[in-house]
């Protein structure tokens, strides 16, 4: 069975979660736990880097939907970055680009937290 890893890094007030491997119903709780820990610590500016993620299932996608409202209601956001075409296509088919900011580069996603919101 392919593995899954979540590595956490800090960049000032921004937290970066770097995903690696296979995100499905069996591994999604690990991502849920990492996101919940950030929320518990009031670290609500979150970048999720998909560079080393090879697969995502609907359960993995559901994790992001499950947390975005809580994060935004606290004044933060979850920005997604470094997706392969295969992973991006899954997000795109489900309309995620209208709900989440998706960047091609982690540094750009981090920098976008300092831009004023256009909503």
mmCIF file of N, CA and C in Angstrom:
data_model
loop_
_atom_site.group_PDB
_atom_site.id
_atom_site.type_symbol
_atom_site.label_atom_id
_atom_site.label_comp_id
_atom_site.label_asym_id
_atom_site.label_seq_id
_atom_site.Cartn_x
_atom_site.Cartn_y
_atom_site.Cartn_z
ATOM 1 N N UNK A 1 0.847 -1.187 0.000
ATOM 2 C CA UNK A 1 0.000 0.000 0.000
ATOM 3 C C UNK A 1 0.884 1.238 0.000
ATOM 4 N N UNK A 2 0.615 2.171 -0.917
ATOM 5 C CA UNK A 2 1.408 3.395 -0.954
ATOM 6 C C UNK A 2 1.242 4.195 0.338
ATOM 7 N N UNK A 3 2.277 4.904 0.725
ATOM 8 C CA UNK A 3 2.234 5.663 1.957
ATOM 9 C C UNK A 3 1.809 7.100 1.738
ATOM 10 N N UNK A 4 1.663 7.782 2.841
ATOM 11 C CA UNK A 4 1.298 9.195 2.825
ATOM 12 C C UNK A 4 2.041 9.881 3.950
ATOM 13 N N UNK A 5 2.520 11.074 3.667
ATOM 14 C CA UNK A 5 3.220 11.857 4.688
ATOM 15 C C UNK A 5 2.777 13.305 4.616
ATOM 16 N N UNK A 6 2.713 13.940 5.773
ATOM 17 C CA UNK A 6 2.476 15.380 5.854
ATOM 18 C C UNK A 6 3.647 15.973 6.617
ATOM 19 N N UNK A 7 4.390 16.853 5.963
ATOM 20 C CA UNK A 7 5.491 17.547 6.622
ATOM 21 C C UNK A 7 5.060 18.991 6.845
ATOM 22 N N UNK A 8 5.345 19.504 8.018
ATOM 23 C CA UNK A 8 4.937 20.870 8.368
ATOM 24 C C UNK A 8 6.162 21.772 8.451
ATOM 25 N N UNK A 9 6.017 22.966 7.895
ATOM 26 C CA UNK A 9 7.071 23.978 7.995
ATOM 27 C C UNK A 9 6.414 25.304 8.337
ATOM 28 N N UNK A 10 7.153 26.186 8.937
ATOM 29 C CA UNK A 10 6.626 27.509 9.292
ATOM 30 C C UNK A 10 7.391 28.565 8.512
ATOM 31 N N UNK A 11 6.670 29.580 8.062
ATOM 32 C CA UNK A 11 7.276 30.721 7.388
ATOM 33 C C UNK A 11 6.611 31.952 7.989
ATOM 34 N N UNK A 12 7.139 32.415 9.112
ATOM 35 C CA UNK A 12 6.487 33.498 9.841
ATOM 36 C C UNK A 12 5.140 33.043 10.353
ATOM 37 N N UNK A 13 4.101 33.802 10.046
ATOM 38 C CA UNK A 13 2.765 33.433 10.519
ATOM 39 C C UNK A 13 2.075 32.443 9.576
ATOM 40 N N UNK A 14 2.751 32.055 8.530
ATOM 41 C CA UNK A 14 2.181 31.123 7.551
ATOM 42 C C UNK A 14 2.720 29.716 7.804
ATOM 43 N N UNK A 15 1.806 28.760 7.812
ATOM 44 C CA UNK A 15 2.188 27.353 7.965
ATOM 45 C C UNK A 15 2.090 26.667 6.614
ATOM 46 N N UNK A 16 3.057 25.833 6.326
ATOM 47 C CA UNK A 16 3.077 25.093 5.065
ATOM 48 C C UNK A 16 2.986 23.606 5.378
ATOM 49 N N UNK A 17 2.008 22.952 4.754
ATOM 50 C CA UNK A 17 1.897 21.493 4.851
ATOM 51 C C UNK A 17 2.313 20.928 3.502
ATOM 52 N N UNK A 18 3.329 20.101 3.509
ATOM 53 C CA UNK A 18 3.800 19.469 2.262
ATOM 54 C C UNK A 18 3.332 18.016 2.261
ATOM 55 N N UNK A 19 2.502 17.696 1.254
ATOM 56 C CA UNK A 19 1.913 16.365 1.165
ATOM 57 C C UNK A 19 2.761 15.480 0.261
ATOM 58 N N UNK A 20 2.856 14.211 0.629
ATOM 59 C CA UNK A 20 3.647 13.273 -0.160
ATOM 60 C C UNK A 20 2.935 11.929 -0.199
ATOM 61 N N UNK A 21 2.793 11.395 -1.397
ATOM 62 C CA UNK A 21 2.271 10.040 -1.521
ATOM 63 C C UNK A 21 0.826 9.972 -1.963
ATOM 64 N N UNK A 22 0.044 9.184 -1.249
ATOM 65 C CA UNK A 22 -1.262 8.722 -1.690
ATOM 66 C C UNK A 22 -2.306 9.165 -0.660
ATOM 67 N N UNK A 23 -3.163 10.104 -1.030
ATOM 68 C CA UNK A 23 -4.167 10.629 -0.092
ATOM 69 C C UNK A 23 -5.534 10.051 -0.439
ATOM 70 N N UNK A 24 -5.997 9.147 0.413
ATOM 71 C CA UNK A 24 -7.302 8.515 0.200
ATOM 72 C C UNK A 24 -8.034 8.406 1.537
ATOM 73 N N UNK A 25 -9.086 7.611 1.568
ATOM 74 C CA UNK A 25 -9.885 7.499 2.785
ATOM 75 C C UNK A 25 -9.076 6.964 3.972
ATOM 76 N N UNK A 26 -8.058 6.158 3.686
ATOM 77 C CA UNK A 26 -7.247 5.591 4.766
ATOM 78 C C UNK A 26 -6.220 6.582 5.304
ATOM 79 N N UNK A 27 -5.765 7.491 4.447
ATOM 80 C CA UNK A 27 -4.715 8.421 4.867
ATOM 81 C C UNK A 27 -5.254 9.832 5.151
ATOM 82 N N UNK A 28 -6.477 10.117 4.740
ATOM 83 C CA UNK A 28 -7.056 11.450 4.965
ATOM 84 C C UNK A 28 -7.065 11.868 6.438
ATOM 85 N N UNK A 29 -7.290 10.942 7.387
ATOM 86 C CA UNK A 29 -7.253 11.365 8.798
ATOM 87 C C UNK A 29 -5.928 11.998 9.209
ATOM 88 N N UNK A 30 -4.842 11.601 8.578
ATOM 89 C CA UNK A 30 -3.544 12.204 8.903
ATOM 90 C C UNK A 30 -3.518 13.681 8.493
ATOM 91 N N UNK A 31 -4.083 13.985 7.331
ATOM 92 C CA UNK A 31 -4.173 15.379 6.896
ATOM 93 C C UNK A 31 -5.162 16.143 7.769
ATOM 94 N N UNK A 32 -6.279 15.517 8.096
ATOM 95 C CA UNK A 32 -7.255 16.164 8.994
ATOM 96 C C UNK A 32 -6.601 16.528 10.316
ATOM 97 N N UNK A 33 -5.820 15.618 10.852
ATOM 98 C CA UNK A 33 -5.144 15.855 12.122
ATOM 99 C C UNK A 33 -4.170 17.031 12.019
ATOM 100 N N UNK A 34 -3.423 17.099 10.917
ATOM 101 C CA UNK A 34 -2.457 18.198 10.730
ATOM 102 C C UNK A 34 -3.181 19.535 10.624
ATOM 103 N N UNK A 35 -4.296 19.575 9.879
ATOM 104 C CA UNK A 35 -5.051 20.825 9.743
ATOM 105 C C UNK A 35 -5.709 21.210 11.071
ATOM 106 N N UNK A 36 -6.254 20.230 11.779
ATOM 107 C CA UNK A 36 -6.897 20.529 13.069
ATOM 108 C C UNK A 36 -5.875 21.080 14.062
ATOM 109 N N UNK A 37 -4.670 20.533 14.038
ATOM 110 C CA UNK A 37 -3.627 21.015 14.939
ATOM 111 C C UNK A 37 -3.302 22.481 14.646
ATOM 112 N N UNK A 38 -3.231 22.842 13.367
ATOM 113 C CA UNK A 38 -2.971 24.244 13.007
ATOM 114 C C UNK A 38 -4.107 25.136 13.513
ATOM 115 N N UNK A 39 -5.343 24.699 13.341
ATOM 116 C CA UNK A 39 -6.492 25.484 13.805
ATOM 117 C C UNK A 39 -6.450 25.624 15.325
ATOM 118 N N UNK A 40 -6.157 24.549 16.007
ATOM 119 C CA UNK A 40 -6.064 24.597 17.475
ATOM 120 C C UNK A 40 -4.989 25.575 17.929
ATOM 121 N N UNK A 41 -3.937 25.701 17.143
ATOM 122 C CA UNK A 41 -2.839 26.620 17.476
ATOM 123 C C UNK A 41 -3.096 28.028 16.938
ATOM 124 N N UNK A 42 -4.276 28.237 16.327
ATOM 125 C CA UNK A 42 -4.660 29.531 15.727
ATOM 126 C C UNK A 42 -3.712 29.950 14.605
ATOM 127 N N UNK A 43 -3.162 28.984 13.923
ATOM 128 C CA UNK A 43 -2.319 29.250 12.749
ATOM 129 C C UNK A 43 -3.201 29.031 11.529
ATOM 130 N N UNK A 44 -3.879 30.097 11.102
ATOM 131 C CA UNK A 44 -4.926 29.987 10.091
ATOM 132 C C UNK A 44 -4.500 30.421 8.697
ATOM 133 N N UNK A 45 -3.280 30.803 8.521
ATOM 134 C CA UNK A 45 -2.763 31.092 7.184
ATOM 135 C C UNK A 45 -1.980 29.854 6.749
ATOM 136 N N UNK A 46 -2.612 29.082 5.881
ATOM 137 C CA UNK A 46 -2.106 27.741 5.583
ATOM 138 C C UNK A 46 -1.869 27.593 4.078
ATOM 139 N N UNK A 47 -0.696 27.116 3.725
ATOM 140 C CA UNK A 47 -0.372 26.750 2.340
ATOM 141 C C UNK A 47 -0.211 25.234 2.315
ATOM 142 N N UNK A 48 -0.872 24.589 1.371
ATOM 143 C CA UNK A 48 -0.728 23.144 1.211
ATOM 144 C C UNK A 48 -0.018 22.881 -0.118
ATOM 145 N N UNK A 49 1.140 22.266 -0.030
ATOM 146 C CA UNK A 49 1.967 21.992 -1.203
ATOM 147 C C UNK A 49 1.753 20.539 -1.643
ATOM 148 N N UNK A 50 1.345 20.380 -2.909
ATOM 149 C CA UNK A 50 1.017 19.053 -3.454
ATOM 150 C C UNK A 50 2.138 18.477 -4.312
ATOM 151 N N UNK A 51 3.302 19.075 -4.292
ATOM 152 C CA UNK A 51 4.366 18.707 -5.231
ATOM 153 C C UNK A 51 4.657 17.203 -5.252
ATOM 154 N N UNK A 52 4.642 16.565 -4.099
ATOM 155 C CA UNK A 52 4.988 15.140 -4.045
ATOM 156 C C UNK A 52 3.770 14.247 -3.816
ATOM 157 N N UNK A 53 2.580 14.806 -4.000
ATOM 158 C CA UNK A 53 1.369 13.991 -3.878
ATOM 159 C C UNK A 53 1.118 13.294 -5.214
ATOM 160 N N UNK A 54 0.933 11.997 -5.179
ATOM 161 C CA UNK A 54 0.758 11.245 -6.423
ATOM 162 C C UNK A 54 -0.689 10.868 -6.699
ATOM 163 N N UNK A 55 -1.527 10.897 -5.671
ATOM 164 C CA UNK A 55 -2.931 10.510 -5.857
ATOM 165 C C UNK A 55 -3.779 11.205 -4.798
ATOM 166 N N UNK A 56 -4.996 11.611 -5.186
ATOM 167 C CA UNK A 56 -5.945 12.139 -4.211
ATOM 168 C C UNK A 56 -7.328 11.588 -4.554
ATOM 169 N N UNK A 57 -8.029 11.100 -3.548
ATOM 170 C CA UNK A 57 -9.389 10.573 -3.725
ATOM 171 C C UNK A 57 -10.391 11.625 -3.258
ATOM 172 N N UNK A 58 -11.650 11.298 -3.406
ATOM 173 C CA UNK A 58 -12.693 12.222 -2.941
ATOM 174 C C UNK A 58 -12.595 12.457 -1.439
ATOM 175 N N UNK A 59 -12.148 11.465 -0.705
ATOM 176 C CA UNK A 59 -11.973 11.650 0.744
ATOM 177 C C UNK A 59 -10.911 12.704 1.019
ATOM 178 N N UNK A 60 -9.858 12.696 0.229
ATOM 179 C CA UNK A 60 -8.807 13.696 0.382
ATOM 180 C C UNK A 60 -9.313 15.086 0.043
ATOM 181 N N UNK A 61 -10.088 15.184 -1.016
ATOM 182 C CA UNK A 61 -10.677 16.470 -1.394
ATOM 183 C C UNK A 61 -11.619 16.966 -0.304
ATOM 184 N N UNK A 62 -12.346 16.041 0.272
ATOM 185 C CA UNK A 62 -13.308 16.408 1.310
ATOM 186 C C UNK A 62 -12.656 17.030 2.531
ATOM 187 N N UNK A 63 -11.425 16.674 2.800
ATOM 188 C CA UNK A 63 -10.721 17.264 3.948
ATOM 189 C C UNK A 63 -10.657 18.782 3.794
ATOM 190 N N UNK A 64 -10.342 19.233 2.594
ATOM 191 C CA UNK A 64 -10.214 20.681 2.378
ATOM 192 C C UNK A 64 -11.563 21.374 2.542
ATOM 193 N N UNK A 65 -12.617 20.740 2.024
ATOM 194 C CA UNK A 65 -13.951 21.324 2.166
ATOM 195 C C UNK A 65 -14.372 21.364 3.633
ATOM 196 N N UNK A 66 -13.929 20.373 4.390
ATOM 197 C CA UNK A 66 -14.299 20.297 5.794
ATOM 198 C C UNK A 66 -13.670 21.366 6.664
ATOM 199 N N UNK A 67 -12.571 21.940 6.220
ATOM 200 C CA UNK A 67 -11.852 22.907 7.064
ATOM 201 C C UNK A 67 -11.920 24.340 6.558
ATOM 202 N N UNK A 68 -12.227 24.548 5.289
ATOM 203 C CA UNK A 68 -12.072 25.893 4.729
ATOM 204 C C UNK A 68 -12.966 26.928 5.421
ATOM 205 N N UNK A 69 -14.195 26.552 5.724
ATOM 206 C CA UNK A 69 -15.101 27.523 6.351
ATOM 207 C C UNK A 69 -14.587 27.955 7.727
ATOM 208 N N UNK A 70 -14.150 26.993 8.512
ATOM 209 C CA UNK A 70 -13.644 27.315 9.845
ATOM 210 C C UNK A 70 -12.400 28.196 9.766
ATOM 211 N N UNK A 71 -11.509 27.876 8.841
ATOM 212 C CA UNK A 71 -10.281 28.663 8.688
ATOM 213 C C UNK A 71 -10.612 30.087 8.242
ATOM 214 N N UNK A 72 -11.496 30.220 7.263
ATOM 215 C CA UNK A 72 -11.840 31.571 6.773
ATOM 216 C C UNK A 72 -12.628 32.355 7.798
ATOM 217 N N UNK A 73 -13.475 31.702 8.566
ATOM 218 C CA UNK A 73 -14.240 32.434 9.578
ATOM 219 C C UNK A 73 -13.323 32.984 10.667
ATOM 220 N N UNK A 74 -12.148 32.391 10.808
ATOM 221 C CA UNK A 74 -11.167 32.889 11.766
ATOM 222 C C UNK A 74 -10.214 33.906 11.160
ATOM 223 N N UNK A 75 -10.454 34.286 9.908
ATOM 224 C CA UNK A 75 -9.613 35.295 9.259
ATOM 225 C C UNK A 75 -8.457 34.727 8.458
ATOM 226 N N UNK A 76 -8.402 33.418 8.314
ATOM 227 C CA UNK A 76 -7.305 32.808 7.568
ATOM 228 C C UNK A 76 -7.752 32.291 6.217
ATOM 229 N N UNK A 77 -6.912 31.465 5.632
ATOM 230 C CA UNK A 77 -7.239 30.859 4.346
ATOM 231 C C UNK A 77 -6.356 29.623 4.159
ATOM 232 N N UNK A 78 -6.796 28.776 3.249
ATOM 233 C CA UNK A 78 -5.994 27.633 2.827
ATOM 234 C C UNK A 78 -5.689 27.844 1.349
ATOM 235 N N UNK A 79 -4.419 27.982 1.016
ATOM 236 C CA UNK A 79 -3.999 28.168 -0.371
ATOM 237 C C UNK A 79 -3.279 26.900 -0.822
ATOM 238 N N UNK A 80 -3.571 26.498 -2.043
ATOM 239 C CA UNK A 80 -3.042 25.245 -2.564
ATOM 240 C C UNK A 80 -1.980 25.544 -3.615
ATOM 241 N N UNK A 81 -0.950 24.699 -3.705
ATOM 242 C CA UNK A 81 0.141 24.995 -4.622
ATOM 243 C C UNK A 81 0.857 23.743 -5.122
ATOM 244 N N UNK A 82 1.590 23.924 -6.216
ATOM 245 C CA UNK A 82 2.479 22.904 -6.772
ATOM 246 C C UNK A 82 1.779 21.594 -7.121
ATOM 247 N N UNK A 83 0.608 21.693 -7.739
ATOM 248 C CA UNK A 83 -0.120 20.470 -8.126
ATOM 249 C C UNK A 83 0.388 19.964 -9.469
ATOM 250 N N UNK A 84 0.470 18.661 -9.596
ATOM 251 C CA UNK A 84 0.732 18.069 -10.913
ATOM 252 C C UNK A 84 -0.528 18.262 -11.763
ATOM 253 N N UNK A 85 -0.394 18.093 -13.073
ATOM 254 C CA UNK A 85 -1.573 18.218 -13.944
ATOM 255 C C UNK A 85 -2.645 17.219 -13.548
ATOM 256 N N UNK A 86 -2.226 16.023 -13.185
ATOM 257 C CA UNK A 86 -3.170 14.963 -12.806
ATOM 258 C C UNK A 86 -3.974 15.366 -11.559
ATOM 259 N N UNK A 87 -3.302 15.880 -10.565
ATOM 260 C CA UNK A 87 -3.987 16.289 -9.330
ATOM 261 C C UNK A 87 -4.853 17.526 -9.609
ATOM 262 N N UNK A 88 -4.317 18.482 -10.362
ATOM 263 C CA UNK A 88 -5.080 19.696 -10.659
ATOM 264 C C UNK A 88 -6.375 19.360 -11.393
ATOM 265 N N UNK A 89 -6.289 18.414 -12.310
ATOM 266 C CA UNK A 89 -7.476 18.034 -13.089
ATOM 267 C C UNK A 89 -8.608 17.561 -12.170
ATOM 268 N N UNK A 90 -8.276 16.822 -11.133
ATOM 269 C CA UNK A 90 -9.295 16.351 -10.185
ATOM 270 C C UNK A 90 -9.926 17.550 -9.479
ATOM 271 N N UNK A 91 -9.101 18.470 -9.006
ATOM 272 C CA UNK A 91 -9.627 19.661 -8.341
ATOM 273 C C UNK A 91 -10.485 20.484 -9.298
ATOM 274 N N UNK A 92 -10.008 20.618 -10.529
ATOM 275 C CA UNK A 92 -10.703 21.433 -11.519
ATOM 276 C C UNK A 92 -12.067 20.834 -11.878
ATOM 277 N N UNK A 93 -12.128 19.531 -12.032
ATOM 278 C CA UNK A 93 -13.397 18.874 -12.368
ATOM 279 C C UNK A 93 -14.467 19.139 -11.317
ATOM 280 N N UNK A 94 -14.040 19.294 -10.081
ATOM 281 C CA UNK A 94 -14.992 19.505 -8.987
ATOM 282 C C UNK A 94 -15.177 20.977 -8.632
ATOM 283 N N UNK A 95 -14.598 21.854 -9.421
ATOM 284 C CA UNK A 95 -14.821 23.280 -9.226
ATOM 285 C C UNK A 95 -14.008 23.920 -8.119
ATOM 286 N N UNK A 96 -12.989 23.239 -7.635
ATOM 287 C CA UNK A 96 -12.187 23.799 -6.551
ATOM 288 C C UNK A 96 -11.495 25.116 -6.887
ATOM 289 N N UNK A 97 -11.086 25.331 -8.145
ATOM 290 C CA UNK A 97 -10.411 26.615 -8.417
ATOM 291 C C UNK A 97 -11.282 27.838 -8.141
ATOM 292 N N UNK A 98 -12.600 27.676 -8.081
ATOM 293 C CA UNK A 98 -13.443 28.816 -7.722
ATOM 294 C C UNK A 98 -13.535 28.985 -6.205
ATOM 295 N N UNK A 99 -13.186 27.950 -5.474
ATOM 296 C CA UNK A 99 -13.273 27.999 -4.012
ATOM 297 C C UNK A 99 -11.936 28.252 -3.336
ATOM 298 N N UNK A 100 -10.864 27.784 -3.976
ATOM 299 C CA UNK A 100 -9.535 27.882 -3.393
ATOM 300 C C UNK A 100 -8.603 28.590 -4.359
ATOM 301 N N UNK A 101 -7.664 29.332 -3.806
ATOM 302 C CA UNK A 101 -6.606 29.914 -4.627
ATOM 303 C C UNK A 101 -5.558 28.833 -4.857
ATOM 304 N N UNK A 102 -5.275 28.545 -6.117
ATOM 305 C CA UNK A 102 -4.302 27.515 -6.468
ATOM 306 C C UNK A 102 -3.158 28.180 -7.222
ATOM 307 N N UNK A 103 -1.955 28.080 -6.671
ATOM 308 C CA UNK A 103 -0.766 28.697 -7.266
ATOM 309 C C UNK A 103 0.157 27.621 -7.828
ATOM 310 N N UNK A 104 1.013 28.040 -8.731
ATOM 311 C CA UNK A 104 1.968 27.102 -9.314
ATOM 312 C C UNK A 104 3.235 26.968 -8.480
ATOM 313 N N UNK A 105 3.400 27.833 -7.479
ATOM 314 C CA UNK A 105 4.655 27.890 -6.740
ATOM 315 C C UNK A 105 4.370 28.207 -5.261
ATOM 316 N N UNK A 106 5.040 27.493 -4.368
ATOM 317 C CA UNK A 106 4.833 27.689 -2.929
ATOM 318 C C UNK A 106 5.165 29.121 -2.495
ATOM 319 N N UNK A 107 6.242 29.677 -3.035
ATOM 320 C CA UNK A 107 6.627 31.046 -2.675
ATOM 321 C C UNK A 107 5.566 32.055 -3.068
ATOM 322 N N UNK A 108 4.933 31.839 -4.217
ATOM 323 C CA UNK A 108 3.857 32.714 -4.673
ATOM 324 C C UNK A 108 2.640 32.596 -3.744
ATOM 325 N N UNK A 109 2.328 31.378 -3.357
ATOM 326 C CA UNK A 109 1.190 31.170 -2.453
ATOM 327 C C UNK A 109 1.436 31.874 -1.121
ATOM 328 N N UNK A 110 2.650 31.794 -0.622
ATOM 329 C CA UNK A 110 2.992 32.467 0.640
ATOM 330 C C UNK A 110 2.893 33.983 0.456
ATOM 331 N N UNK A 111 3.429 34.483 -0.643
ATOM 332 C CA UNK A 111 3.397 35.930 -0.907
ATOM 333 C C UNK A 111 1.970 36.437 -1.040
ATOM 334 N N UNK A 112 1.082 35.616 -1.575
ATOM 335 C CA UNK A 112 -0.305 36.045 -1.767
ATOM 336 C C UNK A 112 -1.044 36.300 -0.460
ATOM 337 N N UNK A 113 -0.531 35.797 0.650
ATOM 338 C CA UNK A 113 -1.162 36.101 1.931
ATOM 339 C C UNK A 113 -0.992 37.559 2.305
ATOM 340 N N UNK A 114 0.027 38.209 1.760
ATOM 341 C CA UNK A 114 0.231 39.621 2.103
ATOM 342 C C UNK A 114 -0.502 40.561 1.153
ATOM 343 N N UNK A 115 -1.149 40.013 0.110
ATOM 344 C CA UNK A 115 -1.937 40.847 -0.796
ATOM 345 C C UNK A 115 -3.292 41.144 -0.171
ATOM 346 N N UNK A 116 -3.835 42.335 -0.434
ATOM 347 C CA UNK A 116 -5.175 42.625 0.073
ATOM 348 C C UNK A 116 -6.209 41.727 -0.606
ATOM 349 N N UNK A 117 -7.224 41.338 0.151
ATOM 350 C CA UNK A 117 -8.279 40.490 -0.400
ATOM 351 C C UNK A 117 -9.141 41.286 -1.361
ATOM 352 N N UNK A 118 -9.538 40.625 -2.465
ATOM 353 C CA UNK A 118 -10.341 41.321 -3.477
ATOM 354 C C UNK A 118 -11.808 40.936 -3.393
ATOM 355 N N UNK A 119 -12.242 40.354 -2.296
ATOM 356 C CA UNK A 119 -13.641 39.948 -2.170
ATOM 357 C C UNK A 119 -14.515 41.070 -1.708
#
